[in-house]
């Protein structure tokens, strides 16, 4: 069966939103670190930069690695949202929202690919 049969009408929209959300996450992490301290800026943006080329070209392998790295930002957002004082917990909340949005778009974009791979495994048996 052809891969294009698994694609939804909104697949291109999900791809564009996915690219934008990753870029937004990169910009947000850079801006928040520049405002509040440059000590761990490189450590926080390296996982996004490593995956960025593959994400911009919507390479499914790199998108799956991007999903793994999103867990780091999700955890960081949860910790800073729940344990920081008033102005800083808002930055954690924004990080958390951007990460959840990016995670959702990643899953929506990769869903047809996963369906196709599953069906190809069944045909090989």
CSV table of C-alpha atoms in Angstrom, one decimal:
chain,number,residue,atom,x,y,z
A,1,UNK,CA,0.0,0.0,0.0
A,2,UNK,CA,1.2,3.5,-0.8
A,3,UNK,CA,2.4,5.8,2.0
A,4,UNK,CA,0.4,8.8,0.6
A,5,UNK,CA,-2.9,6.9,1.3
A,6,UNK,CA,-2.2,7.2,5.1
A,7,UNK,CA,-1.8,11.0,5.0
A,8,UNK,CA,-4.6,13.2,6.2
A,9,UNK,CA,-5.8,16.5,4.6
A,10,UNK,CA,-4.1,18.4,7.4
A,11,UNK,CA,-0.7,16.7,7.2
A,12,UNK,CA,1.1,19.6,5.5
A,13,UNK,CA,-0.5,22.0,8.1
A,14,UNK,CA,0.8,19.8,10.9
A,15,UNK,CA,4.3,19.9,9.4
A,16,UNK,CA,4.3,23.7,9.2
A,17,UNK,CA,3.0,24.0,12.7
A,18,UNK,CA,5.6,21.5,13.9
A,19,UNK,CA,8.4,23.5,12.3
A,20,UNK,CA,7.1,26.7,13.8
A,21,UNK,CA,6.7,25.3,17.3
A,22,UNK,CA,10.3,23.9,17.3
A,23,UNK,CA,11.6,27.3,16.2
A,24,UNK,CA,9.4,29.0,18.9
A,25,UNK,CA,10.8,26.6,21.5
A,26,UNK,CA,14.4,27.4,20.4
A,27,UNK,CA,13.7,31.2,20.4
A,28,UNK,CA,12.0,31.0,23.8
A,29,UNK,CA,14.7,29.0,25.5
A,30,UNK,CA,17.4,31.3,24.1
A,31,UNK,CA,15.5,34.5,25.1
A,32,UNK,CA,14.6,33.3,28.6
A,33,UNK,CA,18.2,32.2,29.3
A,34,UNK,CA,19.6,35.5,28.0
A,35,UNK,CA,17.2,37.4,30.3
A,36,UNK,CA,18.0,35.4,33.4
A,37,UNK,CA,21.5,34.0,33.1
A,38,UNK,CA,23.8,32.8,30.3
A,39,UNK,CA,25.3,30.0,32.3
A,40,UNK,CA,23.4,27.1,30.8
A,41,UNK,CA,22.3,28.5,27.5
A,42,UNK,CA,24.5,26.2,25.4
A,43,UNK,CA,23.4,23.1,27.4
A,44,UNK,CA,19.7,24.0,27.0
A,45,UNK,CA,19.7,24.7,23.2
A,46,UNK,CA,22.1,21.9,22.0
A,47,UNK,CA,19.3,19.2,21.8
A,48,UNK,CA,17.2,21.4,19.6
A,49,UNK,CA,20.1,22.5,17.4
A,50,UNK,CA,21.3,18.9,16.9
A,51,UNK,CA,17.8,18.0,15.6
A,52,UNK,CA,17.0,21.3,13.8
A,53,UNK,CA,18.1,20.4,10.3
A,54,UNK,CA,16.1,17.2,10.2
A,55,UNK,CA,13.1,18.9,11.8
A,56,UNK,CA,13.1,21.7,9.3
A,57,UNK,CA,13.2,19.0,6.5
A,58,UNK,CA,10.6,16.9,8.4
A,59,UNK,CA,12.8,13.9,8.5
A,60,UNK,CA,10.9,11.2,10.4
A,61,UNK,CA,14.0,9.8,12.1
A,62,UNK,CA,15.1,13.2,13.4
A,63,UNK,CA,11.5,14.0,14.4
A,64,UNK,CA,11.5,10.9,16.6
A,65,UNK,CA,14.7,12.0,18.2
A,66,UNK,CA,13.2,15.4,18.6
A,67,UNK,CA,10.3,13.8,20.5
A,68,UNK,CA,12.8,12.2,22.9
A,69,UNK,CA,14.6,15.6,23.5
A,70,UNK,CA,11.2,17.3,24.1
A,71,UNK,CA,11.0,15.3,27.3
A,72,UNK,CA,13.9,17.3,28.7
A,73,UNK,CA,12.1,20.6,28.1
A,74,UNK,CA,8.9,19.1,29.4
A,75,UNK,CA,10.6,18.2,32.7
A,76,UNK,CA,12.3,21.5,32.9
A,77,UNK,CA,9.1,23.4,32.4
A,78,UNK,CA,7.3,21.4,35.0
A,79,UNK,CA,10.0,21.8,37.6
A,80,UNK,CA,10.4,25.6,37.0
A,81,UNK,CA,6.6,26.1,36.9
A,82,UNK,CA,6.0,24.3,40.2
A,83,UNK,CA,9.1,25.3,42.2
A,84,UNK,CA,10.0,28.9,41.2
A,85,UNK,CA,8.7,32.1,42.6
A,86,UNK,CA,6.1,34.3,40.9
A,87,UNK,CA,7.8,35.9,37.8
A,88,UNK,CA,10.0,32.9,37.1
A,89,UNK,CA,7.2,30.3,37.3
A,90,UNK,CA,5.5,32.1,34.4
A,91,UNK,CA,8.5,31.4,32.2
A,92,UNK,CA,8.3,27.7,33.2
A,93,UNK,CA,4.6,27.7,32.3
A,94,UNK,CA,5.3,29.2,28.9
A,95,UNK,CA,8.0,26.6,28.3
A,96,UNK,CA,5.6,23.9,29.4
A,97,UNK,CA,2.9,25.1,27.0
A,98,UNK,CA,5.2,25.4,24.0
A,99,UNK,CA,6.6,21.9,24.7
A,100,UNK,CA,3.2,20.3,25.0
A,101,UNK,CA,2.1,22.1,21.7
A,102,UNK,CA,5.3,20.8,20.0
A,103,UNK,CA,4.8,17.3,21.3
A,104,UNK,CA,1.2,17.3,20.1
A,105,UNK,CA,2.2,18.5,16.6
A,106,UNK,CA,4.9,15.9,16.4
A,107,UNK,CA,2.6,13.1,17.3
A,108,UNK,CA,0.0,14.3,14.7
A,109,UNK,CA,2.6,14.5,12.0
A,110,UNK,CA,4.2,11.1,12.7
A,111,UNK,CA,0.9,9.2,13.1
A,112,UNK,CA,0.5,8.3,9.4
A,113,UNK,CA,4.1,7.2,9.2
A,114,UNK,CA,3.7,4.9,12.2
A,115,UNK,CA,0.5,3.4,10.6
A,116,UNK,CA,2.4,2.8,7.4
A,117,UNK,CA,5.3,1.1,9.1
A,118,UNK,CA,3.0,-1.1,11.2
A,119,UNK,CA,1.2,-2.2,8.0
A,120,UNK,CA,4.4,-2.9,6.3
A,121,UNK,CA,5.5,-5.2,9.2
A,122,UNK,CA,2.3,-7.1,8.9
A,123,UNK,CA,2.7,-7.7,5.2
A,124,UNK,CA,6.2,-9.0,5.7
A,125,UNK,CA,5.0,-11.7,8.1
